[in-house]
Amino acid sequence: MRVEFILNGRRVAVDVEPSETLLNTLRFKLRVKSVKRGCERGECGSCTILLDGQPVTSCMLLTLQVEGREVTTVEGLEKDDLFRKLVDYFIEEGAIQCGFCTPGILLTAWAGLKQGRFKSVDDVREHVANLCRCTGYVKIINAIYKAATGVAGR
Ligand code: FES
Ligand code: FES
């Protein structure tokens, strides 16, 4: 079946199986490697994308469900000022180790920042539920809070 949607501002058309997940279409057909395959059960968040601006786990979506909709990955935010600021704080705070979780966390955080959700460190902890196997979360939370407020969350 043919599906058309907007990927990072560009219209794409791709042939998919009815049971194919968006995660697999993005990684293996459209070669978007920033979208990571982790648990494939909607739990780890490493496959997070933005669907019409909202963070969702792409392993839990069928590609057929995104017909006509807007899908954004980190590649689509490279020129966005807020996104670049967020990445700078991740680097400054040392919030990236192996990097496997990073694209999904950046997208979740960016959406929360856009919506003005982060008034406290606890807001960040609550909103960003993505799993990370390396960092212990403190640096990630600090980087996001800093992007929201300009001050570290320690
Ligand atoms: S791979 Fe999708 S939530 Fe873990
Ligand atoms: S930096 Fe390695 S999983 Fe998060």
Tab-separated table of N, CA, C and O in Angstrom, residues 56-118:
chain	number	residue	atom	x	y	z
A	56	VAL	N	5.742	11.204	19.854
A	56	VAL	CA	5.097	9.888	19.927
A	56	VAL	C	6.137	8.818	19.609
A	56	VAL	O	7.129	9.088	18.940
A	57	THR	N	5.890	7.609	20.106
A	57	THR	CA	6.817	6.507	19.833
A	57	THR	C	6.442	5.877	18.487
A	57	THR	O	5.329	5.371	18.315
A	58	SER	N	7.401	5.896	17.564
A	58	SER	CA	7.090	5.441	16.197
A	58	SER	C	6.967	3.925	16.093
A	58	SER	O	6.441	3.413	15.106
A	59	CYS	N	7.423	3.188	17.138
A	59	CYS	CA	7.246	1.732	17.120
A	59	CYS	C	5.797	1.352	17.387
A	59	CYS	O	5.396	0.209	17.155
A	60	MET	N	5.015	2.286	17.930
A	60	MET	CA	3.630	1.995	18.276
A	60	MET	C	2.644	2.533	17.231
A	60	MET	O	1.435	2.527	17.451
A	61	LEU	N	3.162	3.000	16.124
A	61	LEU	CA	2.308	3.548	15.067
A	61	LEU	C	2.471	2.724	13.804
A	61	LEU	O	3.605	2.366	13.443
A	62	LEU	N	1.388	2.468	13.128
A	62	LEU	CA	1.500	1.884	11.801
A	62	LEU	C	1.774	3.029	10.836
A	62	LEU	O	1.222	4.128	10.986
A	63	THR	N	2.569	2.761	9.842
A	63	THR	CA	2.878	3.827	8.873
A	63	THR	C	1.598	4.309	8.197
A	63	THR	O	1.451	5.497	7.888
A	64	LEU	N	0.654	3.391	8.015
A	64	LEU	CA	-0.620	3.782	7.385
A	64	LEU	C	-1.319	4.900	8.168
A	64	LEU	O	-2.067	5.685	7.603
A	65	GLN	N	-1.052	4.968	9.470
A	65	GLN	CA	-1.727	5.968	10.309
A	65	GLN	C	-1.210	7.394	10.094
A	65	GLN	O	-1.820	8.331	10.589
A	66	VAL	N	-0.080	7.539	9.410
A	66	VAL	CA	0.461	8.900	9.270
A	66	VAL	C	0.177	9.494	7.889
A	66	VAL	O	0.715	10.543	7.546
A	67	GLU	N	-0.675	8.831	7.123
A	67	GLU	CA	-1.061	9.349	5.806
A	67	GLU	C	-1.450	10.844	5.914
A	67	GLU	O	-2.294	11.213	6.749
A	68	GLY	N	-0.802	11.686	5.125
A	68	GLY	CA	-1.137	13.110	5.066
A	68	GLY	C	-0.665	13.933	6.250
A	68	GLY	O	-0.906	15.140	6.307
A	69	ARG	N	0.041	13.296	7.208
A	69	ARG	CA	0.426	14.031	8.417
A	69	ARG	C	1.891	14.454	8.354
A	69	ARG	O	2.623	14.101	7.440
A	70	GLU	N	2.281	15.213	9.390
A	70	GLU	CA	3.630	15.766	9.397
A	70	GLU	C	4.512	15.030	10.395
A	70	GLU	O	4.201	15.026	11.596
A	71	VAL	N	5.577	14.426	9.908
A	71	VAL	CA	6.509	13.680	10.754
A	71	VAL	C	7.831	14.452	10.801
A	71	VAL	O	8.364	14.837	9.751
A	72	THR	N	8.324	14.662	12.017
A	72	THR	CA	9.599	15.391	12.164
A	72	THR	C	10.569	14.565	12.987
A	72	THR	O	10.200	14.004	14.021
A	73	THR	N	11.816	14.507	12.522
A	73	THR	CA	12.892	13.874	13.290
A	73	THR	C	13.945	14.956	13.559
A	73	THR	O	13.802	16.093	13.090
A	74	VAL	N	15.017	14.612	14.253
A	74	VAL	CA	16.006	15.654	14.575
A	74	VAL	C	16.593	16.292	13.312
A	74	VAL	O	16.958	17.467	13.325
A	75	GLU	N	16.646	15.525	12.231
A	75	GLU	CA	17.192	16.087	10.987
A	75	GLU	C	16.380	17.296	10.513
A	75	GLU	O	16.915	18.193	9.863
A	76	GLY	N	15.096	17.303	10.855
A	76	GLY	CA	14.213	18.394	10.417
A	76	GLY	C	14.304	19.631	11.295
A	76	GLY	O	13.711	20.662	10.984
A	77	LEU	N	15.035	19.529	12.410
A	77	LEU	CA	15.113	20.669	13.338
A	77	LEU	C	16.500	21.311	13.358
A	77	LEU	O	16.768	22.197	14.162
A	78	GLU	N	17.362	20.845	12.449
A	78	GLU	CA	18.757	21.303	12.486
A	78	GLU	C	18.902	22.818	12.427
A	78	GLU	O	19.833	23.380	12.972
A	79	LYS	N	17.964	23.478	11.740
A	79	LYS	CA	18.092	24.937	11.606
A	79	LYS	C	17.226	25.701	12.607
A	79	LYS	O	17.185	26.925	12.570
A	80	ASP	N	16.552	24.984	13.487
A	80	ASP	CA	15.674	25.626	14.464
A	80	ASP	C	16.510	26.179	15.635
A	80	ASP	O	17.296	25.441	16.231
A	81	ASP	N	16.319	27.453	15.962
A	81	ASP	CA	17.151	28.091	16.992
A	81	ASP	C	17.006	27.431	18.359
A	81	ASP	O	17.993	27.212	19.064
A	82	LEU	N	15.762	27.140	18.742
A	82	LEU	CA	15.528	26.514	20.046
A	82	LEU	C	16.187	25.138	20.105
A	82	LEU	O	16.794	24.753	21.114
A	83	PHE	N	16.096	24.401	19.025
A	83	PHE	CA	16.707	23.070	18.971
A	83	PHE	C	18.231	23.169	19.097
A	83	PHE	O	18.856	22.413	19.841
A	84	ARG	N	18.806	24.134	18.405
A	84	ARG	CA	20.267	24.300	18.455
A	84	ARG	C	20.719	24.690	19.869
A	84	ARG	O	21.739	24.225	20.364
A	85	LYS	N	19.909	25.537	20.507
A	85	LYS	CA	20.232	25.938	21.878
A	85	LYS	C	20.192	24.702	22.799
A	85	LYS	O	21.075	24.496	23.626
A	86	LEU	N	19.164	23.894	22.606
A	86	LEU	CA	19.019	22.678	23.414
A	86	LEU	C	20.224	21.753	23.223
A	86	LEU	O	20.788	21.239	24.200
A	87	VAL	N	20.639	21.562	21.994
A	87	VAL	CA	21.797	20.710	21.712
A	87	VAL	C	23.046	21.293	22.371
A	87	VAL	O	23.847	20.563	22.976
A	88	ASP	N	23.212	22.606	22.288
A	88	ASP	CA	24.374	23.251	22.922
A	88	ASP	C	24.403	22.958	24.426
A	88	ASP	O	25.454	22.668	24.990
A	89	TYR	N	23.227	23.030	25.072
A	89	TYR	CA	23.188	22.754	26.511
A	89	TYR	C	23.475	21.275	26.796
A	89	TYR	O	24.096	20.952	27.810
A	90	PHE	N	23.023	20.387	25.929
A	90	PHE	CA	23.349	18.965	26.105
A	90	PHE	C	24.866	18.772	26.075
A	90	PHE	O	25.425	18.021	26.866
A	91	ILE	N	25.509	19.453	25.151
A	91	ILE	CA	26.974	19.315	25.036
A	91	ILE	C	27.647	19.935	26.261
A	91	ILE	O	28.504	19.322	26.898
A	92	GLU	N	27.200	21.149	26.603
A	92	GLU	CA	27.782	21.866	27.740
A	92	GLU	C	27.663	21.072	29.050
A	92	GLU	O	28.578	21.025	29.849
A	93	GLU	N	26.512	20.432	29.232
A	93	GLU	CA	26.256	19.688	30.485
A	93	GLU	C	26.804	18.256	30.447
A	93	GLU	O	26.707	17.537	31.414
A	94	GLY	N	27.313	17.819	29.299
A	94	GLY	CA	27.789	16.435	29.186
A	94	GLY	C	26.646	15.443	29.237
A	94	GLY	O	26.754	14.359	29.819
A	95	ALA	N	25.515	15.794	28.622
A	95	ALA	CA	24.300	14.974	28.717
A	95	ALA	C	24.226	13.881	27.652
A	95	ALA	O	23.204	13.201	27.542
A	96	ILE	N	25.284	13.729	26.880
A	96	ILE	CA	25.296	12.697	25.831
A	96	ILE	C	26.459	11.755	26.096
A	96	ILE	O	27.595	12.206	26.236
A	97	GLN	N	26.149	10.452	26.192
A	97	GLN	CA	27.253	9.489	26.281
A	97	GLN	C	27.237	8.615	25.025
A	97	GLN	O	27.752	9.021	24.007
A	98	CYS	N	26.571	7.453	25.023
A	98	CYS	CA	26.580	6.655	23.781
A	98	CYS	C	25.731	7.313	22.706
A	98	CYS	O	25.925	7.090	21.521
A	99	GLY	N	24.743	8.108	23.112
A	99	GLY	CA	23.925	8.855	22.146
A	99	GLY	C	22.696	8.124	21.637
A	99	GLY	O	21.905	8.695	20.886
A	100	PHE	N	22.519	6.862	22.057
A	100	PHE	CA	21.390	6.078	21.522
A	100	PHE	C	20.045	6.720	21.845
A	100	PHE	O	19.155	6.781	21.004
A	101	CYS	N	19.906	7.212	23.064
A	101	CYS	CA	18.630	7.796	23.482
A	101	CYS	C	18.472	9.248	23.045
A	101	CYS	O	17.379	9.820	23.145
A	102	THR	N	19.586	9.871	22.629
A	102	THR	CA	19.622	11.332	22.492
A	102	THR	C	18.610	11.917	21.496
A	102	THR	O	17.908	12.880	21.837
A	103	PRO	N	18.482	11.386	20.282
A	103	PRO	CA	17.506	12.008	19.359
A	103	PRO	C	16.087	12.015	19.925
A	103	PRO	O	15.390	13.036	19.846
A	104	GLY	N	15.681	10.906	20.529
A	104	GLY	CA	14.323	10.830	21.094
A	104	GLY	C	14.138	11.801	22.243
A	104	GLY	O	13.104	12.461	22.371
A	105	ILE	N	15.157	11.911	23.090
A	105	ILE	CA	15.057	12.828	24.231
A	105	ILE	C	15.027	14.275	23.746
A	105	ILE	O	14.249	15.099	24.241
A	106	LEU	N	15.859	14.583	22.763
A	106	LEU	CA	15.872	15.958	22.233
A	106	LEU	C	14.504	16.332	21.663
A	106	LEU	O	14.013	17.443	21.879
A	107	LEU	N	13.866	15.418	20.967
A	107	LEU	CA	12.546	15.722	20.377
A	107	LEU	C	11.490	15.902	21.470
A	107	LEU	O	10.672	16.828	21.414
A	108	THR	N	11.523	15.024	22.476
A	108	THR	CA	10.561	15.146	23.586
A	108	THR	C	10.774	16.470	24.315
A	108	THR	O	9.818	17.186	24.638
A	109	ALA	N	12.043	16.792	24.559
A	109	ALA	CA	12.367	18.022	25.281
A	109	ALA	C	11.991	19.254	24.453
A	109	ALA	O	11.425	20.222	24.986
A	110	TRP	N	12.292	19.211	23.181
A	110	TRP	CA	11.992	20.363	22.303
A	110	TRP	C	10.491	20.651	22.306
A	110	TRP	O	10.079	21.812	22.413
A	111	ALA	N	9.695	19.604	22.213
A	111	ALA	CA	8.242	19.803	22.207
A	111	ALA	C	7.782	20.406	23.533
A	111	ALA	O	6.952	21.319	23.568
A	112	GLY	N	8.340	19.934	24.644
A	112	GLY	CA	7.989	20.473	25.958
A	112	GLY	C	8.408	21.923	26.098
A	112	GLY	O	7.677	22.746	26.661
A	113	LEU	N	9.581	22.258	25.583
A	113	LEU	CA	10.059	23.650	25.625
A	113	LEU	C	9.136	24.547	24.812
A	113	LEU	O	8.759	25.636	25.242
A	114	LYS	N	8.768	24.082	23.621
A	114	LYS	CA	7.880	24.864	22.749
A	114	LYS	C	6.553	25.162	23.443
A	114	LYS	O	5.968	26.215	23.281
A	115	GLN	N	6.095	24.182	24.226
A	115	GLN	CA	4.803	24.332	24.902
A	115	GLN	C	4.937	25.024	26.260
A	115	GLN	O	3.947	25.163	26.987
A	116	GLY	N	6.150	25.446	26.619
A	116	GLY	CA	6.376	26.156	27.885
A	116	GLY	C	6.053	25.314	29.105
A	116	GLY	O	5.571	25.817	30.119
A	117	ARG	N	6.347	24.008	29.024
A	117	ARG	CA	5.965	23.101	30.115
A	117	ARG	C	6.914	23.092	31.306
A	117	ARG	O	6.566	22.565	32.359
A	118	PHE	N	8.132	23.606	31.129
A	118	PHE	CA	9.157	23.369	32.142
A	118	PHE	C	9.364	24.571	33.060
A	118	PHE	O	10.224	25.413	32.837
